[in-house]
Structures are given as C-alpha cells and as structure tokens.
Amino acid sequence: DESAEILRSTLLGCQAIVHPHTTWLLDDGRRPEMEALAAEYGARYLIRPDNAHAKAGNINHALPRTDGDLVLVLDADHVPMPDALDAVVGYFDDPDVALVQTPHDFSNHDSIQHYEQGRHEQSVFFHVVCPGKDRHGASYWCGSGGVLRREALLEIGGVATETIAEDFHTTIKLHRSGWRTRFHDEII
C-alpha cells in the first residue's frame, strides 16, 4: 500500500535500467491507480486474488505468470541504479549460482537509523557481515536488492512461505538443494 509518489520513484529507476528487462509491479492493494502508474512507466501490472503469505505469496503467484531467467526483487521504495542488472548478471555465468544479493542503502540520511552521513544501522551487516558470508559461500537473500535465478526458485517450490523470514528461509532451501549464493558489495 505504498503511495504513488514512492512507487513513481521506483518505477522511474526501473525504467532507467540499461540491461534488457521487463518490470512488473505486483500490487497486493489491487489499486487501479497503480495499474495506470505501471503503464505510465512501461511496467507490467499483476494482482492476485488474495494476499496469502504476503511478499512471498506475491512473488510465488507471479513466477508462473512472468518470464525471464533472472528475477530482481525490489521493495516498493527501493530505487535501482541504471546499471543494477549489468553489475550482477555476470555471476550467473556460473550455472550453480541461484542468488546474488546486494547491500541496501538509504536516501533519507536524516532518518533515526543514520548515525552519520553514509552510515546506518545496517552498515555493519551489509559491509562486514555479508562480504564475510560470501567468502564462505553462505550469502543469503535479504528480501530486496537480490537477483534470483528463476529455475532455482521453481526447483525449491518458490519463495518459502513457512516463516516470516521468507528470504532467509528461501536461501537455506537453495543451499540445501546445492545452489550457490553470492554477495555483490556494491549498491545497485
């Protein structure tokens, strides 16, 4: 239920992505104005009959109705850079890679979670913990800013719906099935 203003910024960012792609707006609010907004920015629009399993359910509903080998998942307020996909698609040359996660960053540097310019509560996580996990082949999906291989998601039955930590649980399922994950330490 993000506002049109928030989604407009995200859709503008998606429209500017250089790598060939199709942008989909998955709207659990089923709002006609969001369908019009998606069309305005060249995005496709998809709704579902219910809101079961929140974000995980929304992605799972979209998987068989969309195409493409890779899926970039963005939250409604996550504005991608124009080279977002170019920065990470090379990792998928390795057929065993199912996920590439990138760090989150925030434009509202005056928020309560920022303690100095460029630093926020998640800085240690994304710039220390995640690169360390990557060195051990243990990177995990953080919900937004991750690119997933569709084939891998479908193989494990889609995004995990058994917990509220669907991103982390999905990563565990991917690792258990033999897929590899990576962390790309650059904001996309």
Short mmCIF file of C-alpha atoms in Angstrom, two decimals:
data_model
loop_
_atom_site.label_atom_id
_atom_site.label_comp_id
_atom_site.label_asym_id
_atom_site.label_seq_id
_atom_site.Cartn_x
_atom_site.Cartn_y
_atom_site.Cartn_z
CA ASP A 1 0.00 0.00 0.00
CA GLU A 2 2.86 2.40 -0.75
CA SER A 3 1.89 5.75 -2.17
CA ALA A 4 2.04 6.61 -5.87
CA GLU A 5 4.87 9.04 -5.08
CA ILE A 6 7.03 6.24 -3.63
CA LEU A 7 6.24 3.85 -6.47
CA ARG A 8 6.82 6.53 -9.10
CA SER A 9 10.46 6.87 -7.99
CA THR A 10 10.96 3.11 -8.05
CA LEU A 11 9.32 2.75 -11.48
CA LEU A 12 11.45 5.61 -12.84
CA GLY A 13 14.53 3.77 -11.57
CA CYS A 14 13.36 0.53 -13.18
CA GLN A 15 12.64 2.32 -16.44
CA ALA A 16 16.23 3.59 -16.46
CA ILE A 17 17.81 0.12 -16.03
CA VAL A 18 20.02 -0.35 -19.07
CA HIS A 19 20.05 -4.16 -19.21
CA PRO A 20 17.12 -5.60 -21.23
CA HIS A 21 14.34 -6.47 -18.81
CA THR A 22 10.63 -6.33 -18.09
CA THR A 23 9.45 -4.52 -14.98
CA TRP A 24 6.46 -5.94 -13.12
CA LEU A 25 4.52 -4.13 -10.43
CA LEU A 26 2.96 -6.74 -8.12
CA ASP A 27 0.15 -4.92 -6.33
CA ASP A 28 -1.44 -6.62 -3.34
CA GLY A 29 -3.57 -3.49 -2.90
CA ARG A 30 -5.29 -4.15 -6.24
CA ARG A 31 -5.48 -0.41 -6.92
CA PRO A 32 -6.49 0.84 -10.39
CA GLU A 33 -4.28 3.91 -9.95
CA MET A 34 -1.24 1.64 -9.54
CA GLU A 35 -2.11 -0.16 -12.76
CA ALA A 36 -2.22 3.23 -14.52
CA LEU A 37 1.08 4.23 -12.90
CA ALA A 38 2.73 1.00 -14.06
CA ALA A 39 1.52 1.62 -17.61
CA GLU A 40 2.80 5.20 -17.48
CA TYR A 41 6.34 3.91 -16.81
CA GLY A 42 6.26 0.94 -19.17
CA ALA A 43 5.84 -1.67 -16.45
CA ARG A 44 3.53 -4.65 -16.48
CA TYR A 45 0.97 -4.96 -13.70
CA LEU A 46 -0.11 -8.07 -11.81
CA ILE A 47 -2.55 -8.68 -8.99
CA ARG A 48 -3.65 -11.86 -7.24
CA PRO A 49 -6.96 -12.93 -5.74
CA ASP A 50 -5.76 -12.84 -2.12
CA ASN A 51 -2.82 -11.68 -0.01
CA ALA A 52 -1.82 -15.08 1.36
CA HIS A 53 1.81 -15.26 2.52
CA ALA A 54 2.41 -11.54 1.86
CA LYS A 55 5.54 -10.82 -0.21
CA ALA A 56 6.47 -14.49 -0.62
CA GLY A 57 2.99 -15.33 -1.86
CA ASN A 58 3.00 -12.37 -4.21
CA ILE A 59 6.30 -13.45 -5.81
CA ASN A 60 5.17 -17.08 -5.98
CA HIS A 61 1.95 -16.03 -7.70
CA ALA A 62 3.96 -14.03 -10.27
CA LEU A 63 6.59 -16.69 -11.08
CA PRO A 64 4.43 -18.82 -13.44
CA ARG A 65 2.85 -15.71 -14.98
CA THR A 66 6.10 -13.96 -15.91
CA ASP A 67 9.22 -15.00 -17.77
CA GLY A 68 12.93 -14.33 -17.81
CA ASP A 69 15.82 -16.33 -16.41
CA LEU A 70 16.54 -13.89 -13.57
CA VAL A 71 14.30 -12.08 -11.10
CA LEU A 72 15.39 -8.81 -9.49
CA VAL A 73 13.28 -8.30 -6.39
CA LEU A 74 12.80 -4.72 -5.22
CA ASP A 75 10.67 -3.38 -2.42
CA ALA A 76 8.30 -0.59 -3.41
CA ASP A 77 10.71 2.04 -2.07
CA HIS A 78 13.93 0.55 -3.48
CA VAL A 79 15.07 2.67 -6.45
CA PRO A 80 17.60 0.80 -8.61
CA MET A 81 20.59 2.34 -10.37
CA PRO A 82 20.67 2.21 -14.21
CA ASP A 83 23.44 -0.43 -14.15
CA ALA A 84 21.75 -2.56 -11.45
CA LEU A 85 21.46 -5.67 -13.61
CA ASP A 86 24.71 -5.15 -15.54
CA ALA A 87 26.56 -5.17 -12.21
CA VAL A 88 25.37 -8.66 -11.22
CA VAL A 89 24.32 -10.74 -14.24
CA GLY A 90 27.88 -11.98 -14.76
CA TYR A 91 27.68 -14.03 -11.56
CA PHE A 92 25.03 -16.14 -13.26
CA ASP A 93 27.54 -17.34 -15.87
CA ASP A 94 28.18 -19.93 -13.17
CA PRO A 95 25.20 -22.29 -13.65
CA ASP A 96 25.23 -23.16 -9.94
CA VAL A 97 24.58 -19.59 -8.74
CA ALA A 98 20.97 -19.07 -7.67
CA LEU A 99 21.21 -15.71 -5.91
CA VAL A 100 23.25 -12.53 -5.89
CA GLN A 101 22.44 -10.17 -3.02
CA THR A 102 23.48 -6.51 -2.91
CA PRO A 103 23.59 -4.07 0.02
CA HIS A 104 20.72 -1.78 0.90
CA ASP A 105 21.29 1.95 1.11
CA PHE A 106 19.01 4.81 2.07
CA SER A 107 18.49 8.25 0.63
CA ASN A 108 16.88 9.66 3.77
CA HIS A 109 20.13 10.24 5.66
CA ASP A 110 18.27 12.20 8.32
CA SER A 111 16.38 9.11 9.50
CA ILE A 112 16.69 7.83 13.03
CA GLN A 113 18.72 4.81 11.89
CA HIS A 114 21.52 7.01 10.47
CA TYR A 115 24.22 7.98 12.92
CA GLU A 116 26.48 9.79 10.44
CA GLN A 117 26.49 10.58 6.73
CA GLY A 118 26.64 7.31 4.79
CA ARG A 119 26.39 5.11 7.88
CA HIS A 120 23.25 3.48 9.20
CA GLU A 121 22.22 0.65 11.46
CA GLN A 122 22.64 -1.90 8.68
CA SER A 123 26.11 -0.74 7.55
CA VAL A 124 27.99 -3.36 9.56
CA PHE A 125 25.65 -6.06 8.31
CA PHE A 126 25.93 -5.17 4.63
CA HIS A 127 29.58 -4.11 4.51
CA VAL A 128 31.19 -6.51 7.01
CA VAL A 129 28.91 -9.49 7.70
CA CYS A 130 27.68 -10.05 4.12
CA PRO A 131 31.14 -9.97 2.46
CA GLY A 132 32.33 -12.39 5.16
CA LYS A 133 29.41 -14.73 4.49
CA ASP A 134 30.23 -14.54 0.77
CA ARG A 135 33.81 -15.72 1.40
CA HIS A 136 32.34 -18.85 2.97
CA GLY A 137 29.74 -19.47 0.26
CA ALA A 138 26.97 -18.55 2.67
CA SER A 139 25.44 -15.32 1.34
CA TYR A 140 21.74 -15.02 1.88
CA TRP A 141 18.83 -13.20 0.35
CA CYS A 142 17.85 -10.02 2.18
CA GLY A 143 14.47 -9.55 0.53
CA SER A 144 15.17 -6.57 -1.69
CA GLY A 145 18.11 -5.84 -3.98
CA GLY A 146 18.63 -9.52 -4.71
CA VAL A 147 18.66 -11.20 -8.09
CA LEU A 148 17.48 -14.81 -8.16
CA ARG A 149 17.62 -17.47 -10.84
CA ARG A 150 14.03 -18.38 -11.72
CA GLU A 151 14.97 -22.03 -12.32
CA ALA A 152 16.38 -22.32 -8.79
CA LEU A 153 13.30 -20.74 -7.21
CA LEU A 154 10.98 -23.04 -9.11
CA GLU A 155 13.11 -26.08 -8.22
CA ILE A 156 12.70 -25.44 -4.48
CA GLY A 157 8.98 -24.72 -4.76
CA GLY A 158 9.19 -20.93 -4.87
CA VAL A 159 9.83 -18.44 -2.11
CA ALA A 160 9.46 -20.06 1.30
CA THR A 161 6.14 -19.34 2.99
CA GLU A 162 6.63 -21.32 6.21
CA THR A 163 8.11 -18.39 8.18
CA ILE A 164 8.03 -14.59 8.21
CA ALA A 165 11.74 -14.67 7.31
CA GLU A 166 10.96 -15.90 3.79
CA ASP A 167 14.16 -14.52 2.30
CA PHE A 168 16.48 -16.25 4.77
CA HIS A 169 14.45 -19.48 4.69
CA THR A 170 14.49 -19.48 0.88
CA THR A 171 18.28 -19.18 0.99
CA ILE A 172 18.51 -22.20 3.27
CA LYS A 173 16.38 -24.20 0.82
CA LEU A 174 18.60 -23.09 -2.08
CA HIS A 175 21.77 -24.13 -0.24
CA ARG A 176 20.20 -27.43 0.78
CA SER A 177 19.43 -28.11 -2.89
CA GLY A 178 23.05 -27.48 -3.91
CA TRP A 179 22.68 -23.96 -5.29
CA ARG A 180 25.35 -21.33 -4.67
CA THR A 181 24.76 -17.77 -3.49
CA ARG A 182 26.90 -14.65 -3.79
CA PHE A 183 27.11 -11.15 -2.37
CA HIS A 184 27.99 -8.21 -4.60
CA ASP A 185 29.26 -5.40 -2.36
CA GLU A 186 28.02 -2.50 -4.47
CA ILE A 187 24.76 -0.62 -4.18
CA ILE A 188 22.66 -1.28 -7.25
#
